[in-house]
PDB file of C-alpha atoms in Angstrom:
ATOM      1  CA  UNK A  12     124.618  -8.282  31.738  1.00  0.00           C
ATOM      2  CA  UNK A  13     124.657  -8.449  35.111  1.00  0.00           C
ATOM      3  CA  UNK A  14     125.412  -6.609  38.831  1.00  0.00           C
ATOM      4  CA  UNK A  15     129.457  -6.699  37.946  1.00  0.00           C
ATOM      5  CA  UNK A  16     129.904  -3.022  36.947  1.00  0.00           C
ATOM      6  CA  UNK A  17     130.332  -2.002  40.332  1.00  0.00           C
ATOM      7  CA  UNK A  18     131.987  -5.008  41.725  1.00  0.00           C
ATOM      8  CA  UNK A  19     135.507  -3.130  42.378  1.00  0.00           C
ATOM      9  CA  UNK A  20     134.359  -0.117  43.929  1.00  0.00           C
ATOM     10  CA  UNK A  21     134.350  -1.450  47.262  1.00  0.00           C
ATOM     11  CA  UNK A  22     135.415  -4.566  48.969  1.00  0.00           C
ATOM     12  CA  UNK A  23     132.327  -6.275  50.499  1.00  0.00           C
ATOM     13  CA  UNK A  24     132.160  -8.720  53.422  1.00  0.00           C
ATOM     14  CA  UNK A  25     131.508 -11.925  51.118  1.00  0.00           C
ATOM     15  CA  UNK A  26     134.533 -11.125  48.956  1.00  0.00           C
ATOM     16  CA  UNK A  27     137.043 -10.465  51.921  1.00  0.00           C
ATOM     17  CA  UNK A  28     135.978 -14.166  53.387  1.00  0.00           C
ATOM     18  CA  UNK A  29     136.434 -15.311  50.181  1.00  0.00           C
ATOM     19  CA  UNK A  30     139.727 -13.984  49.727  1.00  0.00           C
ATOM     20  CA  UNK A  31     140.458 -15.216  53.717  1.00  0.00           C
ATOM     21  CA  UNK A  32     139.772 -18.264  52.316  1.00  0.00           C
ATOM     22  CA  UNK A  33     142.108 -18.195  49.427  1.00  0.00           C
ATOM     23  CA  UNK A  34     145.063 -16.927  51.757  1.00  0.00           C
ATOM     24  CA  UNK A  35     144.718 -19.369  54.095  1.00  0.00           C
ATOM     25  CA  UNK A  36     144.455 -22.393  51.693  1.00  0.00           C
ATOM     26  CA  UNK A  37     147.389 -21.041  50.159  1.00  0.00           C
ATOM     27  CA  UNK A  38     150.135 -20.822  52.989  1.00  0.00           C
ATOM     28  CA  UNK A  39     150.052 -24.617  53.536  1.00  0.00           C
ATOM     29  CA  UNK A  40     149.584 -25.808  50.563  1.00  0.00           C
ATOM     30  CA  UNK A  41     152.575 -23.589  48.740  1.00  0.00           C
ATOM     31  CA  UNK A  42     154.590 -24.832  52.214  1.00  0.00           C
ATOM     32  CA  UNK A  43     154.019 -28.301  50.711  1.00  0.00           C
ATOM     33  CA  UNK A  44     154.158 -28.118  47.666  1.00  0.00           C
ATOM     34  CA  UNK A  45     157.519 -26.704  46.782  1.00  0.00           C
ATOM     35  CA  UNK A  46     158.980 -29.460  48.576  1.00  0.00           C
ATOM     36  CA  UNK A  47     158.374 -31.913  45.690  1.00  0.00           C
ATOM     37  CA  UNK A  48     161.154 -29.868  43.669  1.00  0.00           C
ATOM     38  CA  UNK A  49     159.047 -29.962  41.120  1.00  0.00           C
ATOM     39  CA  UNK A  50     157.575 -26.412  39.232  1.00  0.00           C
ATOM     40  CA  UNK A  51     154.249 -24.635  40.539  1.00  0.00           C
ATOM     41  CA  UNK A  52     152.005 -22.588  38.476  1.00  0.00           C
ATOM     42  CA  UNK A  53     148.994 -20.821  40.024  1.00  0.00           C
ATOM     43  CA  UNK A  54     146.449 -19.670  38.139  1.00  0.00           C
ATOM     44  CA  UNK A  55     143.989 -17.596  38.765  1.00  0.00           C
ATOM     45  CA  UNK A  56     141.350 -17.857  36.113  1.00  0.00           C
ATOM     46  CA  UNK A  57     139.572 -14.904  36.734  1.00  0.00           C
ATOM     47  CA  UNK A  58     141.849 -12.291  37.951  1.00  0.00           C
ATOM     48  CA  UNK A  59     139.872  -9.254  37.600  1.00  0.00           C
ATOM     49  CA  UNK A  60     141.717  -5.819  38.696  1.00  0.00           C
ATOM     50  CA  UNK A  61     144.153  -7.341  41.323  1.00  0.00           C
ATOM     51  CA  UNK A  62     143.416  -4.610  43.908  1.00  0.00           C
ATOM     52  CA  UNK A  63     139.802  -2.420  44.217  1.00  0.00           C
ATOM     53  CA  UNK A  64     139.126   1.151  44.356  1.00  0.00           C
ATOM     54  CA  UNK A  65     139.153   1.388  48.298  1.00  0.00           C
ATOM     55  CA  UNK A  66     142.596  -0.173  47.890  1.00  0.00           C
ATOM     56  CA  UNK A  67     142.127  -3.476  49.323  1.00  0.00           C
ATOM     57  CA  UNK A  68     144.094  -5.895  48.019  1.00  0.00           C
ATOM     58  CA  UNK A  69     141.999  -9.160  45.156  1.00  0.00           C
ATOM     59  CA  UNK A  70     142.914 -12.953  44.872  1.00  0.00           C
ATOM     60  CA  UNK A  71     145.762 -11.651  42.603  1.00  0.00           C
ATOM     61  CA  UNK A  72     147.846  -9.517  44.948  1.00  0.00           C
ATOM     62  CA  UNK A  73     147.201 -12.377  47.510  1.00  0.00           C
ATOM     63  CA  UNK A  74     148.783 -14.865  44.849  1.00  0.00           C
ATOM     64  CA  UNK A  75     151.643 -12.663  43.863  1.00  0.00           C
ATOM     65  CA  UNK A  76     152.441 -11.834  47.971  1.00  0.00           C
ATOM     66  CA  UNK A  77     152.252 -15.847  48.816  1.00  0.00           C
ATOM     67  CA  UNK A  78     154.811 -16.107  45.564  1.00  0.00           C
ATOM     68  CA  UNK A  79     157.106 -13.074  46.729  1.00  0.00           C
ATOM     69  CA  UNK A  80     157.122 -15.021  50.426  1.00  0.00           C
ATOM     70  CA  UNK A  81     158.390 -17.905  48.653  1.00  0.00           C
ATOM     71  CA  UNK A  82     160.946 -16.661  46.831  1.00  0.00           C
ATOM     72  CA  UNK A  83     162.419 -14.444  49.769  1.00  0.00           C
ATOM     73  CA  UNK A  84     162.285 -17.962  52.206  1.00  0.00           C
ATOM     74  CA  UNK A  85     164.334 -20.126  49.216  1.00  0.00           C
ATOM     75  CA  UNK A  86     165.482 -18.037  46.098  1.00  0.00           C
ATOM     76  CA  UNK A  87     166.341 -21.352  44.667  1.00  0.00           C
ATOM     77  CA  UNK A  88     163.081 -21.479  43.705  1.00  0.00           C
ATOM     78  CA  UNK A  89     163.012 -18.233  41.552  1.00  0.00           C
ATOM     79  CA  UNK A  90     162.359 -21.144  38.086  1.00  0.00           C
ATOM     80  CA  UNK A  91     160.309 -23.158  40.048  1.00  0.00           C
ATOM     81  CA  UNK A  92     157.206 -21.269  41.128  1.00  0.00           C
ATOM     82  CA  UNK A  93     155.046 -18.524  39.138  1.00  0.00           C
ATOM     83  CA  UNK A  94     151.532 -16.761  39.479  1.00  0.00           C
ATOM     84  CA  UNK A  95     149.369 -16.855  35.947  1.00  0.00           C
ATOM     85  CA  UNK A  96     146.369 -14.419  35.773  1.00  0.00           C
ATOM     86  CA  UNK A  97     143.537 -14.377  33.374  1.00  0.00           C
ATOM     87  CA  UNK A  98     141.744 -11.356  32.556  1.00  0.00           C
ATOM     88  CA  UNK A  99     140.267  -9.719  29.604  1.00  0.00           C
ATOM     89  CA  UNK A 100     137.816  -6.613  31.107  1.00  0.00           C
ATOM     90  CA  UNK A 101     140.474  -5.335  33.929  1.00  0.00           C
ATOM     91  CA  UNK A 102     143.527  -6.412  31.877  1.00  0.00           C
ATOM     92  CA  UNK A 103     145.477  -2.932  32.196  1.00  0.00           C
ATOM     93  CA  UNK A 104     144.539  -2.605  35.912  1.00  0.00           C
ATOM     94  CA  UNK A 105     145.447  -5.636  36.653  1.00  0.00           C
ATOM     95  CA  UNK A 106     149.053  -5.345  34.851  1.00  0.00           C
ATOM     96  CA  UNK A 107     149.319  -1.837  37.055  1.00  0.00           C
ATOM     97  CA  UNK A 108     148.141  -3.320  40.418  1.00  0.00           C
ATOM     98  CA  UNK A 109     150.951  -6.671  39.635  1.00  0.00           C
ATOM     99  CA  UNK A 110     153.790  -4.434  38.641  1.00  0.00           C
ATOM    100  CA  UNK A 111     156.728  -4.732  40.620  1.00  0.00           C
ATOM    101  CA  UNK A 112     155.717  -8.272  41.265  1.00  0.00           C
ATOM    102  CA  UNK A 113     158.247 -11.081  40.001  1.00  0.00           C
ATOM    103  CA  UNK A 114     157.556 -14.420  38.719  1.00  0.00           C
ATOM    104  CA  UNK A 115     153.956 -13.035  37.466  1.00  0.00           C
ATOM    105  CA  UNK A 116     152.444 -13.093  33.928  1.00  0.00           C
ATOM    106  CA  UNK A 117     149.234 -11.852  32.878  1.00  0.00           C
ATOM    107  CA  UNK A 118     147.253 -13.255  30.317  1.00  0.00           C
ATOM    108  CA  UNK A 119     144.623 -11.052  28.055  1.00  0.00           C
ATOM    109  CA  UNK A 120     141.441 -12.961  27.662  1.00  0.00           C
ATOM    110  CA  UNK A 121     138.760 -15.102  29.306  1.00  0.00           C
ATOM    111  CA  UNK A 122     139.283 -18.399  30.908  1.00  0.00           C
ATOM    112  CA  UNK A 123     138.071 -20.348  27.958  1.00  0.00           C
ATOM    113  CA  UNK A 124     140.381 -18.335  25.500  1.00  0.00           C
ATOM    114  CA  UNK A 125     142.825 -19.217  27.749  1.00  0.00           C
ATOM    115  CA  UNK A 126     142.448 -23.276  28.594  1.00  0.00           C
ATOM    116  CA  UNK A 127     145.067 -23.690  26.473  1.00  0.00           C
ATOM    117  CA  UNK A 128     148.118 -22.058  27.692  1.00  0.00           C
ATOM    118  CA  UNK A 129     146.474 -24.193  31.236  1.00  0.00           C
ATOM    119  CA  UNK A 130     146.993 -26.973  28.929  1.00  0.00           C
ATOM    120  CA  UNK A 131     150.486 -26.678  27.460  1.00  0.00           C
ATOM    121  CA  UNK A 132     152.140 -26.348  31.036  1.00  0.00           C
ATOM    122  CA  UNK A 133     154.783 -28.735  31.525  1.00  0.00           C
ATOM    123  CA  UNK A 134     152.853 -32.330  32.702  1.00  0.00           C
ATOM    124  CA  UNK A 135     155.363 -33.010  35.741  1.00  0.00           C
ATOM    125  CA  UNK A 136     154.402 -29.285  36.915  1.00  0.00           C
ATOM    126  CA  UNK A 137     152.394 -29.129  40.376  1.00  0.00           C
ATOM    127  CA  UNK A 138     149.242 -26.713  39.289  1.00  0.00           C
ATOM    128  CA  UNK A 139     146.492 -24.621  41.311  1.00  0.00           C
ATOM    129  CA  UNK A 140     143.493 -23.154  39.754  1.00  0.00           C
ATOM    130  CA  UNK A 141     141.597 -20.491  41.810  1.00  0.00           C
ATOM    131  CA  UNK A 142     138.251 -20.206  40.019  1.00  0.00           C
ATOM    132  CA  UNK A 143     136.222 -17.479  41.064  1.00  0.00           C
ATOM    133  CA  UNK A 144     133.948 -16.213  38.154  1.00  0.00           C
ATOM    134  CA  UNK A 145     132.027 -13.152  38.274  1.00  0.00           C
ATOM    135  CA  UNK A 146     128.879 -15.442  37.368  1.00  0.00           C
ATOM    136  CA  UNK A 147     128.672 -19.233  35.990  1.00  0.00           C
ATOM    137  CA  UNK A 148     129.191 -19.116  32.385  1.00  0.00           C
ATOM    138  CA  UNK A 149     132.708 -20.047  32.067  1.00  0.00           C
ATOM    139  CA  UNK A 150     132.018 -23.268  34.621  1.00  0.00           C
ATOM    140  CA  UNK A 151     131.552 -26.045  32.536  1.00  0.00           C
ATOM    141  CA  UNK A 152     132.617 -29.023  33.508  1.00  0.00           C
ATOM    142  CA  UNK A 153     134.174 -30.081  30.307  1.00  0.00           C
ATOM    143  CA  UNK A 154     136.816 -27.351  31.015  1.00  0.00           C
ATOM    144  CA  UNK A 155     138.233 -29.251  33.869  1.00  0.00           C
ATOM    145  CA  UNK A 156     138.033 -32.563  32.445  1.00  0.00           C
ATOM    146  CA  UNK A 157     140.990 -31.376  30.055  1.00  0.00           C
ATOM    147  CA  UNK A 158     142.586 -30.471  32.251  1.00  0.00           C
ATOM    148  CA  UNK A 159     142.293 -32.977  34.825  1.00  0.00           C
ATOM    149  CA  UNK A 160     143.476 -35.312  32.015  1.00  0.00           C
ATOM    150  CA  UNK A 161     146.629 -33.883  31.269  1.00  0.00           C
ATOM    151  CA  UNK A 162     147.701 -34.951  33.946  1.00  0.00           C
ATOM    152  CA  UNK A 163     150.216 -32.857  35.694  1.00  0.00           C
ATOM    153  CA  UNK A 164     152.137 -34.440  39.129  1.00  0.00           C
ATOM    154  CA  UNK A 165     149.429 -32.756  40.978  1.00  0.00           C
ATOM    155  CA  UNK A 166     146.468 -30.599  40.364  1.00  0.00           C
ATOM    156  CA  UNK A 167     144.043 -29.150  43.268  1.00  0.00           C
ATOM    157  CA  UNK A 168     141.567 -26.617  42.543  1.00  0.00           C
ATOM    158  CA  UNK A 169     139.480 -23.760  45.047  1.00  0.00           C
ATOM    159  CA  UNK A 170     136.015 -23.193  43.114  1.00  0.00           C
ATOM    160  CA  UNK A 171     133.714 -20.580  44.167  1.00  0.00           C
ATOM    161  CA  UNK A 172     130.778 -21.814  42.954  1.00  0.00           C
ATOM    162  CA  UNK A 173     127.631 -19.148  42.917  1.00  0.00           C
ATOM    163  CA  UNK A 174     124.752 -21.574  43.544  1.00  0.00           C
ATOM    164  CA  UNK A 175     121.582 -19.150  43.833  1.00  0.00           C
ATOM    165  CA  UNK A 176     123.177 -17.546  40.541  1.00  0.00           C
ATOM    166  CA  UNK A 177     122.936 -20.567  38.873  1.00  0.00           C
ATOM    167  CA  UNK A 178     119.272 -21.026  39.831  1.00  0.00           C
ATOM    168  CA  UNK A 179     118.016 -17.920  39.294  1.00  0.00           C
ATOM    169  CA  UNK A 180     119.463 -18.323  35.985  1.00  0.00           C
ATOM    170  CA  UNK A 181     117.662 -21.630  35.710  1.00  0.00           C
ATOM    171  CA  UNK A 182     114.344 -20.257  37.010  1.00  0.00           C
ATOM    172  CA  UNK A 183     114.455 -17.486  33.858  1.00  0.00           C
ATOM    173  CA  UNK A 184     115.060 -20.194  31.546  1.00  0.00           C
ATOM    174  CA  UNK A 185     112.449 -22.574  32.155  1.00  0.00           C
ATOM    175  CA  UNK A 186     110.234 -19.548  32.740  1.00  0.00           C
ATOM    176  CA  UNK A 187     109.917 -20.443  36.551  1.00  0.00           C
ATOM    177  CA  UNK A 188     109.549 -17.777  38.865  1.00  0.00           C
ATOM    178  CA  UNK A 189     112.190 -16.700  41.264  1.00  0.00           C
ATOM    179  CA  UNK A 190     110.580 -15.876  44.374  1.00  0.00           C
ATOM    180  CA  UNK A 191     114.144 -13.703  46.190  1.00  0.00           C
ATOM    181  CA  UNK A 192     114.954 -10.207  45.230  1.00  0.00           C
ATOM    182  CA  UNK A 193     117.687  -9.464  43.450  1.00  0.00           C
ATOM    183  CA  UNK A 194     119.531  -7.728  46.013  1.00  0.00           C
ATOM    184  CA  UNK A 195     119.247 -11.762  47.847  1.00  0.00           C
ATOM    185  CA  UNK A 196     122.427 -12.605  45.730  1.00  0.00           C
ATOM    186  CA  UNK A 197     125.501 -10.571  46.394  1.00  0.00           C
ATOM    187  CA  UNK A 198     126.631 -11.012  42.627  1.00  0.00           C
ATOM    188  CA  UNK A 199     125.378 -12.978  39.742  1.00  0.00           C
ATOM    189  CA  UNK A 200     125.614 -12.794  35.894  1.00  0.00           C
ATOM    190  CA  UNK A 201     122.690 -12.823  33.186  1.00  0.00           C
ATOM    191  CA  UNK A 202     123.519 -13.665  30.104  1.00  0.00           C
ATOM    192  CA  UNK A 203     120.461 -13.704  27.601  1.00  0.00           C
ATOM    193  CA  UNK A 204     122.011 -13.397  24.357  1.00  0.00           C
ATOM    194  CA  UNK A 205     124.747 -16.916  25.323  1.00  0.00           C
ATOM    195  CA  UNK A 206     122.914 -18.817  27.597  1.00  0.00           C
ATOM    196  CA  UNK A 207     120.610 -21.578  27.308  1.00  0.00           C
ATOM    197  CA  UNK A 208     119.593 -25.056  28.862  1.00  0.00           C
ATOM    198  CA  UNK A 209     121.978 -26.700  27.378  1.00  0.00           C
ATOM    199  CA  UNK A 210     124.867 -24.829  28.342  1.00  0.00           C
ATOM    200  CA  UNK A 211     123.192 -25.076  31.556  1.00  0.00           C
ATOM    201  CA  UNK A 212     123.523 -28.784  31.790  1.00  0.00           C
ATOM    202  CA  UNK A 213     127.019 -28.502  30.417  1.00  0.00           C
ATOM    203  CA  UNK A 214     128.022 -26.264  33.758  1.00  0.00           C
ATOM    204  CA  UNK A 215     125.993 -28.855  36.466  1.00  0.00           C
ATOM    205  CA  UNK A 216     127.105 -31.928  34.354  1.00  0.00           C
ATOM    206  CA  UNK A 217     123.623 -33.083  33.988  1.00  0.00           C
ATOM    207  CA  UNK A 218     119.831 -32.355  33.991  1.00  0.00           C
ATOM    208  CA  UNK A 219     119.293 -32.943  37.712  1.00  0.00           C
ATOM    209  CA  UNK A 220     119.021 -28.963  38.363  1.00  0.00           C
ATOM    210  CA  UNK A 221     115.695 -28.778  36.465  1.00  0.00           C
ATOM    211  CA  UNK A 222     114.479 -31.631  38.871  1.00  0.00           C
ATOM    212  CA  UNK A 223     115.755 -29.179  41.912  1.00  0.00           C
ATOM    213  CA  UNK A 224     114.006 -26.249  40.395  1.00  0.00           C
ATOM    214  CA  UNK A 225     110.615 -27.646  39.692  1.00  0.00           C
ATOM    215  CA  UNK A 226     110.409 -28.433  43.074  1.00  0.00           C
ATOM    216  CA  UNK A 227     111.385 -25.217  44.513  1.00  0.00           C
ATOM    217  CA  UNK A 228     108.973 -24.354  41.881  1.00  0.00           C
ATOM    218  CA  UNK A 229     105.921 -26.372  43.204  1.00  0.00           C
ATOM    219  CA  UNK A 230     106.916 -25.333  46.892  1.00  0.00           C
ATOM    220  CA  UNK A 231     108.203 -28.987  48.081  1.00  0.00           C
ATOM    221  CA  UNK A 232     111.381 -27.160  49.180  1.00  0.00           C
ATOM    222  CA  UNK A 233     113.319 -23.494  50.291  1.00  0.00           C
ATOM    223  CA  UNK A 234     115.360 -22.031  47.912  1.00  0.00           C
ATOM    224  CA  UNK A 235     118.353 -23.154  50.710  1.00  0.00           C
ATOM    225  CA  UNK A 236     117.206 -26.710  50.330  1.00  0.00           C
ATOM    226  CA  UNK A 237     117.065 -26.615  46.749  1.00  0.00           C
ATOM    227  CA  UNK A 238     120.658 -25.154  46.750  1.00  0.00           C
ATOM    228  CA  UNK A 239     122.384 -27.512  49.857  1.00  0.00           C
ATOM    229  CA  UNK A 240     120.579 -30.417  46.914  1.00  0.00           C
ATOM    230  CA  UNK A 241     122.290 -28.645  43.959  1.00  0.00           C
ATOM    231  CA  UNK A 242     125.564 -28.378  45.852  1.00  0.00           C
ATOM    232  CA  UNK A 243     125.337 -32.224  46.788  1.00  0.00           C
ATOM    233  CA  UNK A 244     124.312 -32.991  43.401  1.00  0.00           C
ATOM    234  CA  UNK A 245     127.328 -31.139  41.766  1.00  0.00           C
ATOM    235  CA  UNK A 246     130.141 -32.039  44.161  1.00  0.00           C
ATOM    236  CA  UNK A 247     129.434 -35.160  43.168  1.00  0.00           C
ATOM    237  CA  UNK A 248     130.069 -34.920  39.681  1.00  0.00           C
ATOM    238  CA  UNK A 249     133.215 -33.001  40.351  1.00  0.00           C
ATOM    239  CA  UNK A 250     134.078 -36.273  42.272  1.00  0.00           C
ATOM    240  CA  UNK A 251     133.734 -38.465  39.211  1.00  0.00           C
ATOM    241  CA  UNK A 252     136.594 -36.396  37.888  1.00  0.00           C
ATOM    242  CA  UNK A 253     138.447 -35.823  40.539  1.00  0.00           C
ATOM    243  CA  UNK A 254     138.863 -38.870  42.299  1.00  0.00           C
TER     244      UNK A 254
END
């Protein structure tokens, strides 16, 4: 449970600069990367409806417009390069808002249902995961440790990461209070009847968040400090697998 029921109705600020973000990354990279000759599957893990009610466009219709560029530029490449989507709520939206699109496929499901078909792509593909959750339960780290070690002839990955999500989670369950209003995060996810500390640590990669917390907790640091620590904390554990 969480504030995601409304999250298509209308395009906020924070999602188009995510989304900027995402397009930009993209042009130079795809550029690049089709040069090796070699295959290139995007995936985006968490597709959601591809386009929202107010008709602006999501990180899938992005994808699928970078692909269609691609294609029209070289059609040699029409084997070589393909959008994958993941989504299991907005699955028939999502089909709707991609159709007409070529070189897509759509799979039903969550991200974690789904690591496998990540996993059986060919190893001397090039492969890009946009990961953009709707909270932090599908994030742990153990997901991208497979498949870091399959080792495909490249991998890169853009993570949106939702870091006062995470510790407001954290502060509910070591019974710490969270001293922000809701409305402070622009979209998180609860999950009481899944989540625990453990799965917790599995997500950061370690215990250090309940160090963070406790002194946020105690007043020692600002919820921004605590989070610019978390952030440090994490990116460096994302660096011990991706070197």
């Amino acid at each position: 449970m969480g504030q995601t029921k409304d999250f298509f109705k209308e395009k906020k600020d924070w999602s188009r600069f995510k989304d900027k973000i995402l397009d930009y990354y993209l042009r130079p990279y795809s550029a690049k990367i089709v040069r090796t000759g070699k295959p290139l599957v995007i995936f985006d893990c968490f597709a959601g409806k591809g386009r929202f009610d107010n008709g602006e466009n999501g990180s899938p219709l992005i994808i699928a417009e970078h692909i269609k560029s691609i294609l029209q530029k070289d059609t040699s490449l029409s084997n070589k390069v393909k959008g994958v989507f993941i989504e299991k709520k907005y699955y028939n939206d999502l089909k709707s808002s991609l159709a007409g699109y070529s070189n897509t496929e759509i799979l039903k499901g969550t991200f974690e249902k789904n690591l496998r078909n990540i996993l059986s792509v060919a190893p001397h593909s090039n492969v890009f995961l946009y990961v953009d959750p709707y909270g932090i339960k599908s994030l742990s780290l153990d997901n991208f440790k497979q498949i870091k070690a399959k080792k495909f002839s490249s991998l890169e990955m853009l993570m949106n990461f939702n870091t006062a999500g995470f510790l407001r989670e954290g502060c509910r369950l070591l019974n710490l209070e969270w001293r922000l209003k809701d409305d402070d995060l622009v979209d998180y996810e609860i999950d009481d009847d899944i989540n625990n500390i453990a799965r917790m640590d599995a997500i950061a990669g370690g215990t250090y968040w309940k160090d963070i917390l406790n002194e946020y907790y105690n007043g020692t640091m600002k919820i921004h400090q605590a989070e610019d620590k978390f952030i440090s904390e994490y990116s460096r554990k994302l660096k011990d697998i991706y070197k």
